PDB file of C-alpha atoms in Angstrom:
ATOM      1  CA  UNK A   1      19.389 -33.477  55.176  1.00 83.00           C
ATOM      2  CA  UNK A   2      17.260 -30.570  56.431  1.00 88.00           C
ATOM      3  CA  UNK A   3      19.714 -27.803  54.553  1.00 91.00           C
ATOM      4  CA  UNK A   4      19.457 -30.002  51.472  1.00 92.00           C
ATOM      5  CA  UNK A   5      15.541 -30.076  51.495  1.00 92.00           C
ATOM      6  CA  UNK A   6      15.845 -26.134  52.099  1.00 92.00           C
ATOM      7  CA  UNK A   7      17.904 -25.612  49.100  1.00 95.00           C
ATOM      8  CA  UNK A   8      15.925 -27.874  46.823  1.00 95.00           C
ATOM      9  CA  UNK A   9      12.256 -26.125  47.771  1.00 94.00           C
ATOM     10  CA  UNK A  10      13.982 -22.622  47.380  1.00 94.00           C
ATOM     11  CA  UNK A  11      15.495 -23.747  43.530  1.00 96.00           C
ATOM     12  CA  UNK A  12      12.032 -25.206  42.973  1.00 95.00           C
ATOM     13  CA  UNK A  13      10.489 -22.001  43.804  1.00 96.00           C
ATOM     14  CA  UNK A  14      13.102 -19.961  41.739  1.00 97.00           C
ATOM     15  CA  UNK A  15      12.124 -22.699  38.720  1.00 96.00           C
ATOM     16  CA  UNK A  16       8.256 -21.636  38.841  1.00 96.00           C
ATOM     17  CA  UNK A  17       9.113 -18.104  38.964  1.00 96.00           C
ATOM     18  CA  UNK A  18      11.490 -18.617  36.082  1.00 96.00           C
ATOM     19  CA  UNK A  19       8.732 -20.785  34.001  1.00 96.00           C
ATOM     20  CA  UNK A  20       6.217 -18.114  34.611  1.00 96.00           C
ATOM     21  CA  UNK A  21       8.567 -15.280  33.586  1.00 97.00           C
ATOM     22  CA  UNK A  22       9.378 -17.675  30.120  1.00 96.00           C
ATOM     23  CA  UNK A  23       5.603 -18.042  29.698  1.00 96.00           C
ATOM     24  CA  UNK A  24       5.110 -13.957  29.956  1.00 97.00           C
ATOM     25  CA  UNK A  25       7.949 -13.405  27.664  1.00 97.00           C
ATOM     26  CA  UNK A  26       6.471 -15.984  25.037  1.00 96.00           C
ATOM     27  CA  UNK A  27       3.355 -14.055  25.172  1.00 97.00           C
ATOM     28  CA  UNK A  28       4.740 -10.942  24.857  1.00 97.00           C
ATOM     29  CA  UNK A  29       6.865 -12.316  21.896  1.00 97.00           C
ATOM     30  CA  UNK A  30       3.817 -13.082  20.064  1.00 96.00           C
ATOM     31  CA  UNK A  31       1.734 -10.131  20.506  1.00 96.00           C
ATOM     32  CA  UNK A  32       4.829  -8.536  18.855  1.00 97.00           C
ATOM     33  CA  UNK A  33       4.751 -10.644  15.925  1.00 96.00           C
ATOM     34  CA  UNK A  34       1.200  -9.663  15.536  1.00 96.00           C
ATOM     35  CA  UNK A  35       2.102  -6.036  15.593  1.00 97.00           C
ATOM     36  CA  UNK A  36       4.878  -6.563  13.127  1.00 97.00           C
ATOM     37  CA  UNK A  37       2.697  -8.372  10.891  1.00 95.00           C
ATOM     38  CA  UNK A  38       0.267  -5.596  10.880  1.00 96.00           C
ATOM     39  CA  UNK A  39       2.847  -3.043  10.396  1.00 96.00           C
ATOM     40  CA  UNK A  40       4.648  -4.973   7.341  1.00 96.00           C
ATOM     41  CA  UNK A  41       0.673  -5.218   5.913  1.00 95.00           C
ATOM     42  CA  UNK A  42       0.318  -1.677   6.192  1.00 95.00           C
ATOM     43  CA  UNK A  43       3.427  -0.512   4.628  1.00 96.00           C
ATOM     44  CA  UNK A  44       2.979  -2.941   1.816  1.00 97.00           C
ATOM     45  CA  UNK A  45      -0.674  -2.145   0.841  1.00 97.00           C
ATOM     46  CA  UNK A  46      -1.267   0.285  -1.879  1.00 97.00           C
ATOM     47  CA  UNK A  47      -4.624   0.919  -3.614  1.00 97.00           C
ATOM     48  CA  UNK A  48      -5.368   1.825  -7.421  1.00 97.00           C
ATOM     49  CA  UNK A  49      -8.324   2.966  -9.343  1.00 97.00           C
ATOM     50  CA  UNK A  50      -8.300   2.966 -12.980  1.00 97.00           C
ATOM     51  CA  UNK A  51     -11.246   4.187 -14.714  1.00 96.00           C
ATOM     52  CA  UNK A  52     -12.645   6.956 -17.197  1.00 95.00           C
ATOM     53  CA  UNK A  53     -12.556  10.487 -16.057  1.00 94.00           C
ATOM     54  CA  UNK A  54     -16.431  10.338 -15.273  1.00 94.00           C
ATOM     55  CA  UNK A  55     -16.094   7.145 -13.698  1.00 95.00           C
ATOM     56  CA  UNK A  56     -13.068   8.709 -11.336  1.00 95.00           C
ATOM     57  CA  UNK A  57     -14.973  11.975 -10.829  1.00 94.00           C
ATOM     58  CA  UNK A  58     -18.266  10.027  -9.680  1.00 94.00           C
ATOM     59  CA  UNK A  59     -16.255   7.934  -7.498  1.00 94.00           C
ATOM     60  CA  UNK A  60     -14.511  10.877  -5.766  1.00 93.00           C
ATOM     61  CA  UNK A  61     -11.093   9.837  -6.666  1.00 95.00           C
ATOM     62  CA  UNK A  62     -10.048  12.664  -8.686  1.00 94.00           C
ATOM     63  CA  UNK A  63     -11.245  16.260  -9.225  1.00 91.00           C
ATOM     64  CA  UNK A  64     -10.859  18.915 -11.996  1.00 86.00           C
ATOM     65  CA  UNK A  65      -8.602  21.672 -10.788  1.00 81.00           C
ATOM     66  CA  UNK A  66      -7.802  25.060 -12.415  1.00 74.00           C
ATOM     67  CA  UNK A  67     -10.377  27.233 -14.526  1.00 68.00           C
ATOM     68  CA  UNK A  68     -11.437  27.844 -18.004  1.00 65.00           C
ATOM     69  CA  UNK A  69     -12.272  31.442 -18.855  1.00 64.00           C
ATOM     70  CA  UNK A  70     -13.566  31.560 -22.446  1.00 62.00           C
ATOM     71  CA  UNK A  71     -10.470  29.930 -24.311  1.00 62.00           C
ATOM     72  CA  UNK A  72      -7.733  30.813 -21.906  1.00 66.00           C
ATOM     73  CA  UNK A  73      -6.639  28.095 -19.187  1.00 62.00           C
ATOM     74  CA  UNK A  74      -7.724  24.843 -18.678  1.00 69.00           C
ATOM     75  CA  UNK A  75      -8.488  22.192 -16.180  1.00 74.00           C
ATOM     76  CA  UNK A  76      -6.747  19.304 -15.037  1.00 81.00           C
ATOM     77  CA  UNK A  77      -7.373  16.243 -12.969  1.00 86.00           C
ATOM     78  CA  UNK A  78      -5.775  15.947  -9.742  1.00 89.00           C
ATOM     79  CA  UNK A  79      -6.547  13.074  -6.975  1.00 92.00           C
ATOM     80  CA  UNK A  80      -9.331  14.208  -4.519  1.00 92.00           C
ATOM     81  CA  UNK A  81      -7.960  15.766  -1.407  1.00 91.00           C
ATOM     82  CA  UNK A  82      -9.185  12.970   0.663  1.00 92.00           C
ATOM     83  CA  UNK A  83      -9.123   9.517  -0.742  1.00 90.00           C
ATOM     84  CA  UNK A  84     -11.345   6.918   0.435  1.00 88.00           C
ATOM     85  CA  UNK A  85      -9.480   3.476   0.283  1.00 89.00           C
ATOM     86  CA  UNK A  86     -13.206   1.935  -0.775  1.00 93.00           C
ATOM     87  CA  UNK A  87     -13.046   3.390  -4.126  1.00 95.00           C
ATOM     88  CA  UNK A  88      -9.658   1.827  -4.858  1.00 97.00           C
ATOM     89  CA  UNK A  89      -8.592  -2.075  -5.356  1.00 97.00           C
ATOM     90  CA  UNK A  90      -5.932  -2.675  -2.472  1.00 97.00           C
ATOM     91  CA  UNK A  91      -2.748  -4.811  -3.367  1.00 98.00           C
ATOM     92  CA  UNK A  92       0.344  -5.955  -1.630  1.00 98.00           C
ATOM     93  CA  UNK A  93       3.088  -3.813  -3.398  1.00 97.00           C
ATOM     94  CA  UNK A  94       5.461  -6.427  -2.740  1.00 96.00           C
ATOM     95  CA  UNK A  95       3.653  -9.136  -4.462  1.00 96.00           C
ATOM     96  CA  UNK A  96       1.664  -7.331  -7.296  1.00 96.00           C
ATOM     97  CA  UNK A  97       3.887  -6.281  -9.808  1.00 96.00           C
ATOM     98  CA  UNK A  98       1.370  -5.692 -12.906  1.00 94.00           C
ATOM     99  CA  UNK A  99      -1.905  -4.310 -13.175  1.00 96.00           C
ATOM    100  CA  UNK A 100      -4.010  -5.350 -16.055  1.00 94.00           C
ATOM    101  CA  UNK A 101      -6.031  -2.603 -17.688  1.00 95.00           C
ATOM    102  CA  UNK A 102      -9.449  -2.875 -18.214  1.00 94.00           C
ATOM    103  CA  UNK A 103      -9.722  -2.021 -22.291  1.00 92.00           C
ATOM    104  CA  UNK A 104      -6.186  -3.091 -23.820  1.00 89.00           C
ATOM    105  CA  UNK A 105      -7.178  -1.087 -26.914  1.00 92.00           C
ATOM    106  CA  UNK A 106      -7.245   2.024 -24.983  1.00 94.00           C
ATOM    107  CA  UNK A 107      -4.275   4.488 -23.328  1.00 94.00           C
ATOM    108  CA  UNK A 108      -4.225   5.157 -19.608  1.00 95.00           C
ATOM    109  CA  UNK A 109      -2.265   8.045 -18.231  1.00 94.00           C
ATOM    110  CA  UNK A 110      -1.384   8.071 -14.326  1.00 94.00           C
ATOM    111  CA  UNK A 111      -3.078  11.060 -12.646  1.00 93.00           C
ATOM    112  CA  UNK A 112      -1.337  10.460  -9.207  1.00 94.00           C
ATOM    113  CA  UNK A 113       2.355  11.277  -8.139  1.00 93.00           C
ATOM    114  CA  UNK A 114       3.930   7.871  -9.406  1.00 94.00           C
ATOM    115  CA  UNK A 115       6.485   8.398 -12.032  1.00 92.00           C
ATOM    116  CA  UNK A 116       6.400   6.554 -15.124  1.00 92.00           C
ATOM    117  CA  UNK A 117      10.076   6.013 -15.265  1.00 91.00           C
ATOM    118  CA  UNK A 118       9.503   3.149 -12.921  1.00 94.00           C
ATOM    119  CA  UNK A 119       7.145   1.135 -15.364  1.00 93.00           C
ATOM    120  CA  UNK A 120       8.493  -1.206 -18.065  1.00 88.00           C
ATOM    121  CA  UNK A 121       6.276  -2.570 -21.152  1.00 77.00           C
ATOM    122  CA  UNK A 122       4.060  -0.374 -23.420  1.00 77.00           C
ATOM    123  CA  UNK A 123       4.398   3.033 -21.824  1.00 86.00           C
ATOM    124  CA  UNK A 124       4.980   6.407 -24.078  1.00 85.00           C
ATOM    125  CA  UNK A 125       6.871   9.362 -23.235  1.00 78.00           C
ATOM    126  CA  UNK A 126       3.942  11.077 -22.349  1.00 82.00           C
ATOM    127  CA  UNK A 127       3.555   8.592 -19.395  1.00 83.00           C
ATOM    128  CA  UNK A 128       0.347   6.649 -21.096  1.00 92.00           C
ATOM    129  CA  UNK A 129       0.178   2.863 -20.675  1.00 93.00           C
ATOM    130  CA  UNK A 130      -1.630   0.289 -22.445  1.00 91.00           C
ATOM    131  CA  UNK A 131      -2.471  -3.211 -21.709  1.00 90.00           C
ATOM    132  CA  UNK A 132      -0.733  -3.946 -18.513  1.00 92.00           C
ATOM    133  CA  UNK A 133       1.112  -1.595 -15.890  1.00 94.00           C
ATOM    134  CA  UNK A 134       4.348  -3.519 -15.114  1.00 94.00           C
ATOM    135  CA  UNK A 135       5.752  -2.034 -12.342  1.00 96.00           C
ATOM    136  CA  UNK A 136       9.876  -2.685 -12.191  1.00 95.00           C
ATOM    137  CA  UNK A 137      10.989  -0.824  -9.248  1.00 95.00           C
ATOM    138  CA  UNK A 138       8.030  -1.244  -6.252  1.00 96.00           C
ATOM    139  CA  UNK A 139       9.349   0.676  -3.779  1.00 96.00           C
ATOM    140  CA  UNK A 140      10.445   3.903  -5.902  1.00 96.00           C
ATOM    141  CA  UNK A 141       6.915   3.858  -7.533  1.00 96.00           C
ATOM    142  CA  UNK A 142       4.674   3.509  -4.705  1.00 97.00           C
ATOM    143  CA  UNK A 143       7.039   6.010  -2.860  1.00 96.00           C
ATOM    144  CA  UNK A 144       5.078   9.441  -3.657  1.00 96.00           C
ATOM    145  CA  UNK A 145       1.617   7.776  -2.793  1.00 95.00           C
ATOM    146  CA  UNK A 146       0.019   4.525  -1.601  1.00 96.00           C
ATOM    147  CA  UNK A 147      -2.678   5.305  -4.074  1.00 96.00           C
ATOM    148  CA  UNK A 148      -2.203   5.109  -8.043  1.00 97.00           C
ATOM    149  CA  UNK A 149      -5.306   6.507 -10.325  1.00 96.00           C
ATOM    150  CA  UNK A 150      -5.129   6.067 -13.764  1.00 96.00           C
ATOM    151  CA  UNK A 151      -7.342   7.706 -16.272  1.00 96.00           C
ATOM    152  CA  UNK A 152      -8.600   6.348 -19.605  1.00 95.00           C
ATOM    153  CA  UNK A 153      -7.674   8.624 -22.672  1.00 90.00           C
TER     154      UNK A 153
END
């Protein structure tokens, strides 16, 4: 009887240790789930800014690059070197596939590195969009940059 009591006591100790390990593993799993959710959110968060040339320059979204001397050369808009996410609207690229443009009567040109080939809708060969930006291949469209910049023509 004493032998059985010792075995039972030993097994109770083992059960308590295993229960503690299960509890620890459950907490670690929940922590990892939180990290995975954060990483997925970070990976899927993209930003867009749409406006006139003056608005985008004022907000530090684009800069004029190149030089103009008399009638030679020219300047072009380029994304700013340090983009501030606060100047953009954040969206989830897996959820948002269309972006309404402010003025449906005007055309907008992509200044950032995204390719218009991954858009559908009213897009002309010069990459100018009117009305709504319809993204048909989000991974491909957003792969060059997390920041979409569109200037009103």
